[in-house]
Every structure is written in C-alpha cells, then in structure tokens.
Coordinates of C-alpha atoms in Angstrom, one line a residue:
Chain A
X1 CA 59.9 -97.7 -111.9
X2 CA 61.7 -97.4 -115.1
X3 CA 63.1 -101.4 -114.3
X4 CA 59.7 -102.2 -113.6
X5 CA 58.0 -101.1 -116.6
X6 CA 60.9 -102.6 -118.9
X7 CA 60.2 -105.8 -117.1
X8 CA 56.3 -105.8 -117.8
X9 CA 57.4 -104.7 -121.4
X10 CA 59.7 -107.6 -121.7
X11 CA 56.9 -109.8 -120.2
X12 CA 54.1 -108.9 -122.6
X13 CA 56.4 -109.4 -125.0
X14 CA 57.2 -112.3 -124.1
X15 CA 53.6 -113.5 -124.2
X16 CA 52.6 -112.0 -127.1
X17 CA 55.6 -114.0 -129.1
X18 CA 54.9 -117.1 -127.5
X19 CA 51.4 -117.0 -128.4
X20 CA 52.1 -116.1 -132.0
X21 CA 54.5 -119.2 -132.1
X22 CA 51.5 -121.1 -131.4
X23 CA 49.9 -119.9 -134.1
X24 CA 52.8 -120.7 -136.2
X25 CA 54.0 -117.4 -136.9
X26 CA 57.4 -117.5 -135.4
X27 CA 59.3 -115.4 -137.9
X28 CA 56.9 -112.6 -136.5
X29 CA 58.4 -113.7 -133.2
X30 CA 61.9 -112.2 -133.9
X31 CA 60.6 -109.3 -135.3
X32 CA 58.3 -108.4 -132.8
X33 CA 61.0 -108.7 -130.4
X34 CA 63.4 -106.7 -132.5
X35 CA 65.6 -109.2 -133.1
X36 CA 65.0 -107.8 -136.6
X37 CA 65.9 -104.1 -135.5
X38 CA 69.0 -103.2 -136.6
X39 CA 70.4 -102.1 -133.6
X40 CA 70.2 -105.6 -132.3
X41 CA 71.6 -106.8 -135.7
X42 CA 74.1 -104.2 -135.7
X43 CA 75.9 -102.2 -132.4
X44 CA 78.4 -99.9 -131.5
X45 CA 81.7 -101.0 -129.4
X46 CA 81.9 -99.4 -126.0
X47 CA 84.1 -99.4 -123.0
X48 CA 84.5 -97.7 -119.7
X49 CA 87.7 -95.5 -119.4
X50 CA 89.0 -94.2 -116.8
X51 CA 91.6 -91.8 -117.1
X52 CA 94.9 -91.2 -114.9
X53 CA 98.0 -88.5 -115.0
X54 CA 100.8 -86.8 -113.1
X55 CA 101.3 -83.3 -114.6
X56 CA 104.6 -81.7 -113.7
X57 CA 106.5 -78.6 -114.8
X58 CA 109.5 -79.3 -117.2
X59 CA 112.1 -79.5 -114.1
X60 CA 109.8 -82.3 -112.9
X61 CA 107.9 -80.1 -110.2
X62 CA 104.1 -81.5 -109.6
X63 CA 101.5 -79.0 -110.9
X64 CA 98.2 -78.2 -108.9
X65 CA 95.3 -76.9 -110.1
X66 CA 95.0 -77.5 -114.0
X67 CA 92.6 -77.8 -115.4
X68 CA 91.9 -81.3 -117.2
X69 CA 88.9 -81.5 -120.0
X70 CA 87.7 -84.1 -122.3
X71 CA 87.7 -81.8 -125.9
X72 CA 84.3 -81.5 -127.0
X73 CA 85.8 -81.7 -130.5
X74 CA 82.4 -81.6 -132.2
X75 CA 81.0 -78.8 -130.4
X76 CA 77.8 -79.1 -128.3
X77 CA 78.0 -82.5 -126.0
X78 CA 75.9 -82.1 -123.2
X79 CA 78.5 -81.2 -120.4
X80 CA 77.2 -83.4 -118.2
X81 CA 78.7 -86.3 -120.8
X82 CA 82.4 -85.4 -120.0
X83 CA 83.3 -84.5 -116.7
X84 CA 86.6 -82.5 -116.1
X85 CA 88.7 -82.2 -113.3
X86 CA 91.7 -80.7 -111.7
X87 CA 95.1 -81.5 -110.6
X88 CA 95.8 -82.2 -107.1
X89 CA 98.5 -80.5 -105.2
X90 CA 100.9 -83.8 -106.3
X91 CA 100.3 -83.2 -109.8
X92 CA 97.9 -85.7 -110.4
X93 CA 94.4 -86.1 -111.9
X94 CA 91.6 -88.8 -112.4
X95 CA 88.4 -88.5 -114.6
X96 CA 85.8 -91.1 -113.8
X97 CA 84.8 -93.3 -116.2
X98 CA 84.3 -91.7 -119.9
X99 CA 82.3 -93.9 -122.0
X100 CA 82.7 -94.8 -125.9
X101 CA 84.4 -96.4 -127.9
X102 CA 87.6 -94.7 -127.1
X103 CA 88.1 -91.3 -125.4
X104 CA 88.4 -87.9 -127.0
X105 CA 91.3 -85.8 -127.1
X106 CA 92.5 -84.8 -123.2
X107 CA 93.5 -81.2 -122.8
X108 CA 95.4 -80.1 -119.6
X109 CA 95.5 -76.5 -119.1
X110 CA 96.3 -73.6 -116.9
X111 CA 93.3 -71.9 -115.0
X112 CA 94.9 -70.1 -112.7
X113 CA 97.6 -67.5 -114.1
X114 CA 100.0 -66.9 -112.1
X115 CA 99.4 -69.0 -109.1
X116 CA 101.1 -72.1 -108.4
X117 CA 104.1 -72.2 -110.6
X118 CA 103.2 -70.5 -113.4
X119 CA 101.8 -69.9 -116.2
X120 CA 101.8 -73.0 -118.5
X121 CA 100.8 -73.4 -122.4
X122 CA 98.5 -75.8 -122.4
X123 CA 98.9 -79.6 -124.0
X124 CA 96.5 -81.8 -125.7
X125 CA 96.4 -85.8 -125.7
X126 CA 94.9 -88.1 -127.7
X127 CA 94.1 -91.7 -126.5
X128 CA 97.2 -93.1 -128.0
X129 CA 99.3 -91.5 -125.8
X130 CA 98.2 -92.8 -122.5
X131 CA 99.5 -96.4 -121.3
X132 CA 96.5 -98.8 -121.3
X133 CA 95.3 -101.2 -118.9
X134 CA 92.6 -103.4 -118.8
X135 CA 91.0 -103.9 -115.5
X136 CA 87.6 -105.8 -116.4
X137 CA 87.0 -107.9 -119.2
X138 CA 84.3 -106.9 -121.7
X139 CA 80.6 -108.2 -122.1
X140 CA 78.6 -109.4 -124.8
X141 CA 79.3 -108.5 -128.4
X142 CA 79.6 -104.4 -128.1
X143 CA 81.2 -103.7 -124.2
X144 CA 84.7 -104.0 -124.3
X145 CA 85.3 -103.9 -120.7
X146 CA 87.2 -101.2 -118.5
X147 CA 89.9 -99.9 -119.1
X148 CA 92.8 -97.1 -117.6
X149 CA 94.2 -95.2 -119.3
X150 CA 97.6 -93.2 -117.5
X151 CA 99.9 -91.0 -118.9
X152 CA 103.0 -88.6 -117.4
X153 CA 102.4 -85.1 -118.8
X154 CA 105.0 -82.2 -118.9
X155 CA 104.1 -78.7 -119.1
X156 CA 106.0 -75.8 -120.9
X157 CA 106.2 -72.2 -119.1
X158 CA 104.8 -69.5 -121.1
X159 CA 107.4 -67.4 -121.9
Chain B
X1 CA 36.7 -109.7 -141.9
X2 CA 36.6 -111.9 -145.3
X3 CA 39.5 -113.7 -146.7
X4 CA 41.8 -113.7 -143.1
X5 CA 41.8 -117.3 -141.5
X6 CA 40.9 -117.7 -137.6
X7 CA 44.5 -118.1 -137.0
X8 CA 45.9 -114.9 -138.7
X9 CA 43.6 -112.8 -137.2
X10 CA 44.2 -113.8 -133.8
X11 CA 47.9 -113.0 -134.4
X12 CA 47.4 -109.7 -135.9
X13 CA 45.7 -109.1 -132.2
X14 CA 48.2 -109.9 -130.9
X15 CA 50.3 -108.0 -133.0
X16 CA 47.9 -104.8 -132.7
X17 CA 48.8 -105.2 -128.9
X18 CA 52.4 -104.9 -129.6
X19 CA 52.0 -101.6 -132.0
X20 CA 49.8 -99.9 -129.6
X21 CA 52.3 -100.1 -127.2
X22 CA 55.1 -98.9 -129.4
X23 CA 53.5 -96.3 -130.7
X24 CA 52.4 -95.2 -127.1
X25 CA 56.3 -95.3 -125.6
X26 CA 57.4 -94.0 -129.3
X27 CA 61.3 -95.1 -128.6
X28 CA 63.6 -93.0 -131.6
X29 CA 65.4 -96.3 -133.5
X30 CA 66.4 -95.3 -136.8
X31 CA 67.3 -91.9 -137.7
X32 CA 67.6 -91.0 -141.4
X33 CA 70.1 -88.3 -142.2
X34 CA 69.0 -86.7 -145.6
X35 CA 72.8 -85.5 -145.8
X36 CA 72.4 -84.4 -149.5
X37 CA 70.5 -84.0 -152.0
X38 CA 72.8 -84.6 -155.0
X39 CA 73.2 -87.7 -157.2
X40 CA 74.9 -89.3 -159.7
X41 CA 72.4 -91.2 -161.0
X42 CA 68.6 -89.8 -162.5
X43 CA 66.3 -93.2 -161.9
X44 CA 62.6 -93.2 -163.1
X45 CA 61.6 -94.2 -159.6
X46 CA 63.2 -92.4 -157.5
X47 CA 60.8 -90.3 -154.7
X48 CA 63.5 -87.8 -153.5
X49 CA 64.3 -84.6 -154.8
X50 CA 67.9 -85.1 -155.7
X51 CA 70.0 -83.7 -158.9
X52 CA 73.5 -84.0 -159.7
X53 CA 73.8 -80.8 -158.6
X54 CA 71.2 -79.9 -155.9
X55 CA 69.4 -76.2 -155.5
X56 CA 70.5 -77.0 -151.6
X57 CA 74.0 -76.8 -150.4
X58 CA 74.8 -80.3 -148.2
X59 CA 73.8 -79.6 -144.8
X60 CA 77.0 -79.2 -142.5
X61 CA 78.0 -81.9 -140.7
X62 CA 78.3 -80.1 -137.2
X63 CA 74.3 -79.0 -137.9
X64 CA 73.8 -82.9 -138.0
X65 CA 76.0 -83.5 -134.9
X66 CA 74.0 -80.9 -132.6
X67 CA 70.7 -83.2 -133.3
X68 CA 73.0 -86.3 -132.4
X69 CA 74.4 -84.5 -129.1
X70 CA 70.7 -83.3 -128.1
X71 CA 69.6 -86.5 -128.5
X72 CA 72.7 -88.4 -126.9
X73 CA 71.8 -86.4 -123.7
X74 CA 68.0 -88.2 -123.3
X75 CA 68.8 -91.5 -124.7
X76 CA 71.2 -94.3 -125.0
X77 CA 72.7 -93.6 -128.4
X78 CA 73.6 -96.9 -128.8
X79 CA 70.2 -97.9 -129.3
X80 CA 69.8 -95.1 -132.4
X81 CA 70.8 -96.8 -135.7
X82 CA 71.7 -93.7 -138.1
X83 CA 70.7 -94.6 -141.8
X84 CA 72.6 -91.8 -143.9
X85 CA 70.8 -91.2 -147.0
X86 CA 70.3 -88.9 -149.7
X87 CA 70.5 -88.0 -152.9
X88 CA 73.5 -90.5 -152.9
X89 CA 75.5 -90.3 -149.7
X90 CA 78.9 -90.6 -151.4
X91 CA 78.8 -87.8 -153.0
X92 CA 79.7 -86.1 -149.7
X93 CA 83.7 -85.7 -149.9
X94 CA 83.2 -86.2 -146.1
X95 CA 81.3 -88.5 -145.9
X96 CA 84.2 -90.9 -144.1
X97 CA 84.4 -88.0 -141.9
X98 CA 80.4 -87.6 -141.4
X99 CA 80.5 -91.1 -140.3
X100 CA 83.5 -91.7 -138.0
X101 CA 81.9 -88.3 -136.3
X102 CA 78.6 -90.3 -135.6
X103 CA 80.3 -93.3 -134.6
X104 CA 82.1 -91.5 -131.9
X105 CA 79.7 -90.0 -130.6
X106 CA 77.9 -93.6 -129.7
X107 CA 75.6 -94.2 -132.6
X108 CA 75.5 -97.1 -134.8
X109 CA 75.1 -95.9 -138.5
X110 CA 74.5 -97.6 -142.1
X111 CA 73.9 -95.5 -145.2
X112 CA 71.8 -96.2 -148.6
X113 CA 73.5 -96.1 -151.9
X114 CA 73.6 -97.0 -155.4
X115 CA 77.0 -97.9 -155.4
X116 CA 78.5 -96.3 -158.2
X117 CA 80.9 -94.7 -156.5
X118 CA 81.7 -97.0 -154.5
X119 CA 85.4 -97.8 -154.7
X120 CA 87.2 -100.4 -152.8
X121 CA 89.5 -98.1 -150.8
X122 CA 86.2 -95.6 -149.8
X123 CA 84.8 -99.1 -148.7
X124 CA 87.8 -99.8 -147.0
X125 CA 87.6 -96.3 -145.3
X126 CA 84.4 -96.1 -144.4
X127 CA 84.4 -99.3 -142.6
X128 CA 87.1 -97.9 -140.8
X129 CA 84.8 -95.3 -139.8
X130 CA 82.4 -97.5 -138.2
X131 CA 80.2 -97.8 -141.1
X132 CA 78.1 -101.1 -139.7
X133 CA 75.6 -101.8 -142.6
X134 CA 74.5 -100.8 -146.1
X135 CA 71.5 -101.0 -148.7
X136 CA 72.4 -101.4 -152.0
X137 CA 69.9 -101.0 -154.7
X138 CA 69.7 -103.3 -158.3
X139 CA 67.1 -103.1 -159.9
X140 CA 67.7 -106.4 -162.4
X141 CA 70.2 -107.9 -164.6
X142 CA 72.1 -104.8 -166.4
X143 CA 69.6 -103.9 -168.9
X144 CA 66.8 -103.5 -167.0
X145 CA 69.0 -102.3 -163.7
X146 CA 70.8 -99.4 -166.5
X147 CA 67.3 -98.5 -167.8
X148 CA 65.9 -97.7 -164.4
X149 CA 68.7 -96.0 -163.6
X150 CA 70.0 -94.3 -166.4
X151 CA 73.6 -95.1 -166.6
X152 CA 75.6 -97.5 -168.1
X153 CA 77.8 -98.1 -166.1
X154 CA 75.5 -98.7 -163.0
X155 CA 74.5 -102.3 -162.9
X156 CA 78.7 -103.1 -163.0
X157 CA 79.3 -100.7 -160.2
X158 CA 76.6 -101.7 -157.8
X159 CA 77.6 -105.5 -158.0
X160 CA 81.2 -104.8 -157.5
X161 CA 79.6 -102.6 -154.2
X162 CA 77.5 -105.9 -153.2
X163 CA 80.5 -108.6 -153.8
X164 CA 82.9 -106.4 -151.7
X165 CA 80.3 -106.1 -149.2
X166 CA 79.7 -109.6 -149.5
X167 CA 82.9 -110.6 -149.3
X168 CA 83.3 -108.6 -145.4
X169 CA 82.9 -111.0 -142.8
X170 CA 80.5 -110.0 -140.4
X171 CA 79.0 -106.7 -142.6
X172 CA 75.4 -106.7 -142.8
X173 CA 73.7 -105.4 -145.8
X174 CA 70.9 -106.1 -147.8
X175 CA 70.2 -105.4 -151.2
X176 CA 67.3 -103.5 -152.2
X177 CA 64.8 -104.4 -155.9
X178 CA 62.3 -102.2 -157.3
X179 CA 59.8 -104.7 -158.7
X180 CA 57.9 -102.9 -161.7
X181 CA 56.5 -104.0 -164.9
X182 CA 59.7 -104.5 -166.9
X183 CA 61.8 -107.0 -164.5
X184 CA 59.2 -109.0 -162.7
X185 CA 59.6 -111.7 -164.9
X186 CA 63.3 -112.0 -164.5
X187 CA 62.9 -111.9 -160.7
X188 CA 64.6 -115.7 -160.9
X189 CA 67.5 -114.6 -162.3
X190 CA 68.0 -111.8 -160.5
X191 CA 67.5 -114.2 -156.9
X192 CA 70.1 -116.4 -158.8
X193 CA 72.5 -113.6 -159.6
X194 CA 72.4 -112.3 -156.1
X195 CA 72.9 -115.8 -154.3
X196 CA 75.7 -116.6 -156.5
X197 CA 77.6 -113.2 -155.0
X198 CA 76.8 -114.4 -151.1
X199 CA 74.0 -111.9 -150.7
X200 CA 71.9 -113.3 -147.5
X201 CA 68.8 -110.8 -147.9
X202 CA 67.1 -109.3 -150.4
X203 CA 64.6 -106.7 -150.2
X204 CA 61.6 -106.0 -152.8
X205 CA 59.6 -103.3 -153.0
X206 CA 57.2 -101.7 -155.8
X207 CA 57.1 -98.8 -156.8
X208 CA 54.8 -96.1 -155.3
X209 CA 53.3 -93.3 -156.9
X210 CA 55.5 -89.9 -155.6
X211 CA 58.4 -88.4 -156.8
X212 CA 59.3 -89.1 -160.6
X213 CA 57.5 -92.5 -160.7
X214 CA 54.1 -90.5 -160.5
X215 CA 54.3 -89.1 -163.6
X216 CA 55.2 -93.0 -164.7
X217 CA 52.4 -95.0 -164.5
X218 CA 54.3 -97.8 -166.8
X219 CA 56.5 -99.0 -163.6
X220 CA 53.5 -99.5 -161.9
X221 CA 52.5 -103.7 -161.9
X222 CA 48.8 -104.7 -162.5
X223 CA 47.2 -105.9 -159.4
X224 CA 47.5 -109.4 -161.1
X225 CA 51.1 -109.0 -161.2
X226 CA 51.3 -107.8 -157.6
X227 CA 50.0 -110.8 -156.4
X228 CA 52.4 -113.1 -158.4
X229 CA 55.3 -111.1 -156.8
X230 CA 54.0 -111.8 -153.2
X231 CA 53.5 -116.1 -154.4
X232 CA 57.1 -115.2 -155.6
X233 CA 58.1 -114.2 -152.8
X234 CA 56.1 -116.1 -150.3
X235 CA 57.8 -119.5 -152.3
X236 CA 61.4 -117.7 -152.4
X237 CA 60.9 -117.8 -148.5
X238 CA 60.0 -121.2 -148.3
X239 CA 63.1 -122.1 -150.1
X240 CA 64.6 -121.0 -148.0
X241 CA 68.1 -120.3 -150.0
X242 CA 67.9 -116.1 -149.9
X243 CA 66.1 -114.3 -147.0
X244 CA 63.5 -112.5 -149.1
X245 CA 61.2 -109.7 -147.8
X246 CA 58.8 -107.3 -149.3
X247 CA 59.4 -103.9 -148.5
X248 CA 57.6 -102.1 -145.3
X249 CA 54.3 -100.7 -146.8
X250 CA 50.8 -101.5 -147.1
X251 CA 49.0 -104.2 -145.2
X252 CA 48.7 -107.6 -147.0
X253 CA 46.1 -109.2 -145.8
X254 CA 46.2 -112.8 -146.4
X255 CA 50.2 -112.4 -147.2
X256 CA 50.9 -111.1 -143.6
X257 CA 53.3 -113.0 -142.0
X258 CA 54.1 -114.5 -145.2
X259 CA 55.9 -112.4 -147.3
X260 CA 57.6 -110.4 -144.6
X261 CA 59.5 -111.6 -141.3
X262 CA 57.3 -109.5 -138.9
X263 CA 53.3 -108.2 -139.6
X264 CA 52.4 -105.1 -141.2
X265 CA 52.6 -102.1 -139.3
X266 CA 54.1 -98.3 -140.3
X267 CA 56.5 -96.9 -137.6
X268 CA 57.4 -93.3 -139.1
X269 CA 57.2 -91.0 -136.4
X270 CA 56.6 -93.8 -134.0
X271 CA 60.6 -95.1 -133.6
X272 CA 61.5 -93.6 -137.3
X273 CA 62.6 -89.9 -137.1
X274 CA 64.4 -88.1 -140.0
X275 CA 67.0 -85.0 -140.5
X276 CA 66.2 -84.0 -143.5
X277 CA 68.8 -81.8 -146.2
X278 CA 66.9 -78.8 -145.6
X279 CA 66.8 -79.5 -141.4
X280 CA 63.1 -81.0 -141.8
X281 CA 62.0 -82.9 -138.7
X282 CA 60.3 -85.5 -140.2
X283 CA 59.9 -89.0 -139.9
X284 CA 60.9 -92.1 -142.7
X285 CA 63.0 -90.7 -145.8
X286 CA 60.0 -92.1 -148.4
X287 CA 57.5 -89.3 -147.1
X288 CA 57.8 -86.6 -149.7
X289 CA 54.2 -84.4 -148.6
X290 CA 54.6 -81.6 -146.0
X291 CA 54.4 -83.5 -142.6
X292 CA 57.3 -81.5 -141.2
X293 CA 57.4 -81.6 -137.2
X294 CA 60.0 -79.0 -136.8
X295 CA 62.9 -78.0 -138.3
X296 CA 66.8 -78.6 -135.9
X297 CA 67.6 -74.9 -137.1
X298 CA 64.5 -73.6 -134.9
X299 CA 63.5 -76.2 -132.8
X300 CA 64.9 -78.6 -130.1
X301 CA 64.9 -82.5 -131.9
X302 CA 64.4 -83.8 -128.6
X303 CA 61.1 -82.0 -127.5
X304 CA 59.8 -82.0 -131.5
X305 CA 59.9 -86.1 -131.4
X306 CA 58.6 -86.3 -128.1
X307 CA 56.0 -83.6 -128.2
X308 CA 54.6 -83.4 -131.5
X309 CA 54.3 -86.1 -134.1
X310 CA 50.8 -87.1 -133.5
X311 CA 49.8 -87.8 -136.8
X312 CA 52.0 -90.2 -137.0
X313 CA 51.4 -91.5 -133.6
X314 CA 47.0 -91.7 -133.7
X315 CA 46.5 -92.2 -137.0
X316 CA 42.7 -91.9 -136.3
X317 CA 42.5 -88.7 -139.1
X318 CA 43.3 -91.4 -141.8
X319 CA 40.2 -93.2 -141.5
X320 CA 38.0 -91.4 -144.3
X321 CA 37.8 -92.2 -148.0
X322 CA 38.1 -95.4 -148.6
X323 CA 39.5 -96.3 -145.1
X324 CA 36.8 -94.9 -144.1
X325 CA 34.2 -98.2 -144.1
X326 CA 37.3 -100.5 -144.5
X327 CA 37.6 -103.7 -141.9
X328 CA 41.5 -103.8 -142.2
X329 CA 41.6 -100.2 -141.0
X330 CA 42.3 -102.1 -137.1
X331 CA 45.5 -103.5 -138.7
X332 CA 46.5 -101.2 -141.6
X333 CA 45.8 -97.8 -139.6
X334 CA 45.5 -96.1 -142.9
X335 CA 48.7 -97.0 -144.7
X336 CA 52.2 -95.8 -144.5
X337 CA 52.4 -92.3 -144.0
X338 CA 54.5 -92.2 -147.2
X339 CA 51.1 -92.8 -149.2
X340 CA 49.4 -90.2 -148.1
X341 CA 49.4 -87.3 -149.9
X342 CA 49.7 -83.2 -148.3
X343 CA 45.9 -83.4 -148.6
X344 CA 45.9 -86.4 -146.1
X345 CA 44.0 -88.8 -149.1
X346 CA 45.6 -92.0 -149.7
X347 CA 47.7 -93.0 -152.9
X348 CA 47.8 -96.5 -153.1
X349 CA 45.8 -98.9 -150.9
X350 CA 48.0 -102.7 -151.3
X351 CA 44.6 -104.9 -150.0
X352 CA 42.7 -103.0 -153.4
X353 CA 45.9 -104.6 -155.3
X354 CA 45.7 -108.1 -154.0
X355 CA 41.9 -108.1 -155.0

C-alpha cells in the first residue's frame, strides 16, 4: 500500500514537472521534486553490519549465555533499533544487521550469576576492535554496503 | 488575476497541486535545533531572542537526542536534515559533540552561523563530526557587513568561514545577505566579492519586521527598491555565474519562478518542525509569535507533528484582512507563518511591495 502510494506520488510528480517544463519553468522542476531539498543535496553514510564473536573464559573455555547489547550510549533509542543477543553454548554470538554509519559500542556481559562458569566482569567493544569484512559492495552515494564485523572476546572472573 | 501571464498561472496550478499534497502527507524534512540562545554578535536585524549571555541555560544535548530517538523510531532519519541554529551555534563548547551525536544517530545535520568564531581547527572538527552543510551570513563589503552586525571584526571572520568552506571539496553551503536600505546598491560588489572566493549560491533575503528590525524601520527598502532587487536578482540568475535566490517568503507574483528555483509556497509546520531553546515545538526558526504546538519536556514530538499543527497545515484562518478579498490568496495561502503576528494579522504582504 505504502509502495503503491509512493509510486502514484512519484507519478504525479512526474507529471506535474513535465508539464511545468513545458511551460518553461524547469528550475521549478528540480525543486518540486526535491532535488533542491537538502537531504537529497546532502546525506548521511550508512551500512549494514553484522556483527560476529566467540566469548571464552580467560583459560580459553567457550562461554554460554551472555548477554551481548548494542550500548544505547545516548540514552532512549527505541529498543527495537538494536537487537541483543546471547551466547550460544560454543561461545559464540551474532547480532543481525545494525544499521549506521558505524556500530555503537558492543557490551558482553554476564546475566546469569553463577551458572555456567562464572561470574564474569563485563567488557565493552567499540567498532575498532572487531576484524572487518566486506561482504557486499555499497550503493549509490550514502550506502556503503555490508559489512562483518568479528572479534574474539575474553572474559575476566569476578573475583 | 491581473498582471500573471496564461503560462505562469497554469504552472502555479500545477504547483498548487503539488503543495496540497505535501501539506496533506506533511513528511518532517528539516528540523531546526534552537540549541542556544547566546551570541556573539548584537545585529540590527536579527529576529531571535539571543544575548551574549542568554536568561536561558543551553538546552542539554541528551533533551535534543530524546526528540531525535522518538522520531528515529517512525521515520527514516536519513531523510531528516537537522539545521542547528541559535543564537550562534558555536558558542556551544559542544557543539562538535552535539553534532557527531546527531550524525550517529542517522540524521544529516548543517548549522547556521556568523562565523566569527569559526576557527580552522573547529572547521576541521566539525566536519569530522559529520557536519554536511552550513549558512553563512554577510551582509556586504566590511562596512556595511560591521554596521549590521556590530563588530569589527565580523566581516574578516565570516569570509575566512566562507573561503575555508569554499575551499572543502564536496561541502555545501550557501551564503546568506540581508538586503536593506544601506547595501542594495553595492549588491554588485558584493556578487563579485563572493564569486571571487568560489561561493556557488547565494541567498538574499529582506528584512522583515519582528525581532529588533521592528523597531528599525530604516532597514526596511521602499517598495521601489524591492523591485529593483528582484530585476537584480532575476538578471544575476540569467547570468548565470552565482546561483542566486531570494529568500523563502512572500509570494511574488509576476517574479515567481524567476527569482527563486522553485514557486512560492510556506512549508513550516508542513515538512519544517523546530526544537526550540526553551523545548518549543514549533515549526521554522523565523516564527517569533506564540504558535507553539507542544513543548518535548511534556509532550511526545512524534504525535505533536503528526497531530496538531493545523494552522500551519489549512491555512484557511489567514484569509481575512487584506487576504481577505485578495486573488493570490490560492497561491500565497496567507504568507509565511513568520509574518503573522500572535494576533494572526499579517506584517508584511510582498505582492503590496512589488506594486
């Protein structure tokens, strides 16, 4: 519906510039359009991430059940923005596809006391950190493609 | 419908049919982020509030970021440009910091400035925090630019802003003149002056009568002289050497599609929303009267632009005084909402000055 009613936009638009060209008015054209609006002057550079890791304890020992979470670092991004995850009984963790124009800080931390090996003080990693791959080339002037990011993560014991 | 050919009107038809539909679907564009109210200039013209030292504390960044983050979670930030204003926006310390924090969170962002504290290492880092565009404002060769602006140093500051800008590949900005009595007849050298440093668009606008300017009638040109300015600046465009515009208000009437690149049509509250310093929910930056829709520290930003706004959106109410019998009204709908006062009259009608 939504695809539908862009498409009719895009149409009349169309029409409407077309017609004005006619007239001889087709500076009006590109404003109409928004060819004049900045954001299609101007645009911010995205990419897809997806993000990869193997946590283990410091004697190499795979770590299940951390939890893994995109830092909200400016306070009140819709949850839904960021998904978080856990780590699988082998250690290892994969968030789907973040989107920006890089990825915010990565924090990997205990949720369950005790259980499975420990507990374990919690570690934070910025985007630097992670080996990245490019696995699709970019688009256009703004998307920068797909990208994975992996990274081998060690955990301290609380003491 | 008088003085507009066949041809002209048909087109602003067609145009009409465009707004309509805008202001039905009402897509958020450009955000203004009033980010403070201090300055360190005191210019005769200026319609904002701002002191050096402002009664109102900047408004935290994180306050900002909430409205970014509410409205990140209905629409594609991407397609939100975020014009930080003030005041002066560099007198935010962190303002870098203001700006990488919109940038990450998806939205493009520009700010408006005088330049005078614009350094080339703040240049440097704000660039580096995604800045993507700028508006500079000179207001003339250094006398008359000082005089409006009331500094001496001013006028040397704000070219070395423009050159560096100028000098960035790939940074868009435009620079921004306030036509008024005293410099419209050095318009010329001012078009020269700004070629010569690579400046690709230029931006003229006249003064209207809110904020300190009211109580200055003096800036204000005779209706003769606002009609010279849009020949000047209908001829500038034909020479096609600087991309000239007149600013966004008032309809034109024979001088639409002339002296602008796209036909006359007010879009506050329609895809322009503002923050403003005190948390306002309002719409362009230039409206000084009380048409507050909400305010971020009571209301949600998202529901206040898509709920409310309908001044702004059915501008119907504007059609008394002397709108009220005028045939223009189809394509003018009463005027930029900046020219209205808190009484709903209007301030300035630009067909009356082209008479």
């Amino acid at each position: 519906m939504k695809q539908a009613k862009s498409r009719y936009t895009k149409c009349l638009q169309w029409v409407i510039g077309s017609l004005l060209g006619l007239l001889g008015f087709s500076g009006c054209e590109d404003g109409i359009f928004g060819k004049d609006e900045p954001m299609d002057m101007y645009g911010v550079p995205t990419a897809d991430y997806i993000v990869k890791g193997s946590v283990t304890d410091e004697a190499g020992n795979p770590i299940e059940g951390l939890l893994v979470t995109p830092y909200l670092h400016y306070g009140t991004f819709a949850p839904s923005q960021y998904p978080t995850t856990t780590t699988e009984k082998d250690g290892t963790f994969k968030l789907d596809t973040l989107k920006g124009m890089g990825i915010p800080p990565i924090v990997v931390a205990d949720s369950d006391g005790e259980a499975n090996g420990g507990h374990f003080i919690p570690d934070t990693l910025t985007m630097k950190e992670f080996e990245q791959i490019k696995l699709k080339d970019g688009k256009g002037a703004w998307y920068n493609g797909v990208f994975e990011l992996k990274a081998d993560i060690k955990l301290k014991k609380e003491k | 419908m008088g003085e507009l050919s066949l041809r002209r009107r048909l087109a602003l038809e067609l145009w009409r049919i465009e707004e309509r539909r805008v202001a039905r679907e009402h897509p958020l564009r450009q955000l203004f982020w009033e980010c403070t109210l201090r300055c360190n200039l005191h210019c005769r013209h200026c319609g904002s509030d701002c002191k050096q030292e402002a009664a109102r504390p900047d408004m935290p960044l994180a306050d900002f970021l909430g409205v970014l983050d509410n409205i990140a979670s209905h629409t594609d930030p991407h397609k939100v440009f975020v014009i930080i204003t003030g005041g002066e926006p560099l007198m935010r310390p962190d303002l870098e910091a203001c700006g990488r924090a919109i940038y990450e969170k998806g939205f493009p962002w520009g700010m408006v400035t005088n330049g005078l504290a614009m350094t080339e290492a703040r240049f440097r880092r704000l660039l580096a925090a995604g800045m993507h565009s700028a508006t500079v404002s000179l207001d003339g060769l250094e006398e008359d630019h000082n005089f409006m602006r009331g500094h001496g140093r001013s006028f040397e500051r704000a070219v070395a802003a423009i050159r560096m800008m100028a000098q960035t590949p790939d940074f868009l900005f435009d620079v921004v003149t306030c036509c008024n009595r005293r410099n419209i007849d050095r318009l010329d050298e001012v078009k020269e002056l700004l070629i010569g440093l690579g400046v690709k668009r230029w931006r003229i606008f006249t003064v209207f009568p809110v904020g300190r300017a009211a109580q200055d009638p003096a800036l204000q040109l005779t209706n003769e002289e606002f009609r010279r300015l849009m020949e000047y600046i209908k001829q500038t465009r034909e020479e096609g050497r600087i991309r000239v515009d007149y600013g966004c208000e008032g309809f034109l009437g024979r001088y639409e599609g002339e002296v602008r690149n796209r036909f006359y049509g007010c879009r506050a509250g329609i895809s322009v929303g503002s923050v403003l310093a005190d948390g306002s929910i309002s719409a362009c930056a230039s409206i000084r009267a009380d048409y507050h829709q909400g305010n971020i520290y009571k209301d949600d930003f998202w529901e206040v632009w898509q709920t409310r706004f309908e001044k702004f959106r059915n501008r119907a109410w504007m059609r008394t005084g002397q709108c009220a019998d005028c045939s223009f009204f189809r394509y003018c709908q009463g005027n930029g909402m900046h020219l209205r006062d808190g009484d709903g009259r209007l301030l300035l009608c630009h067909l009356e000055r082209l008479k």
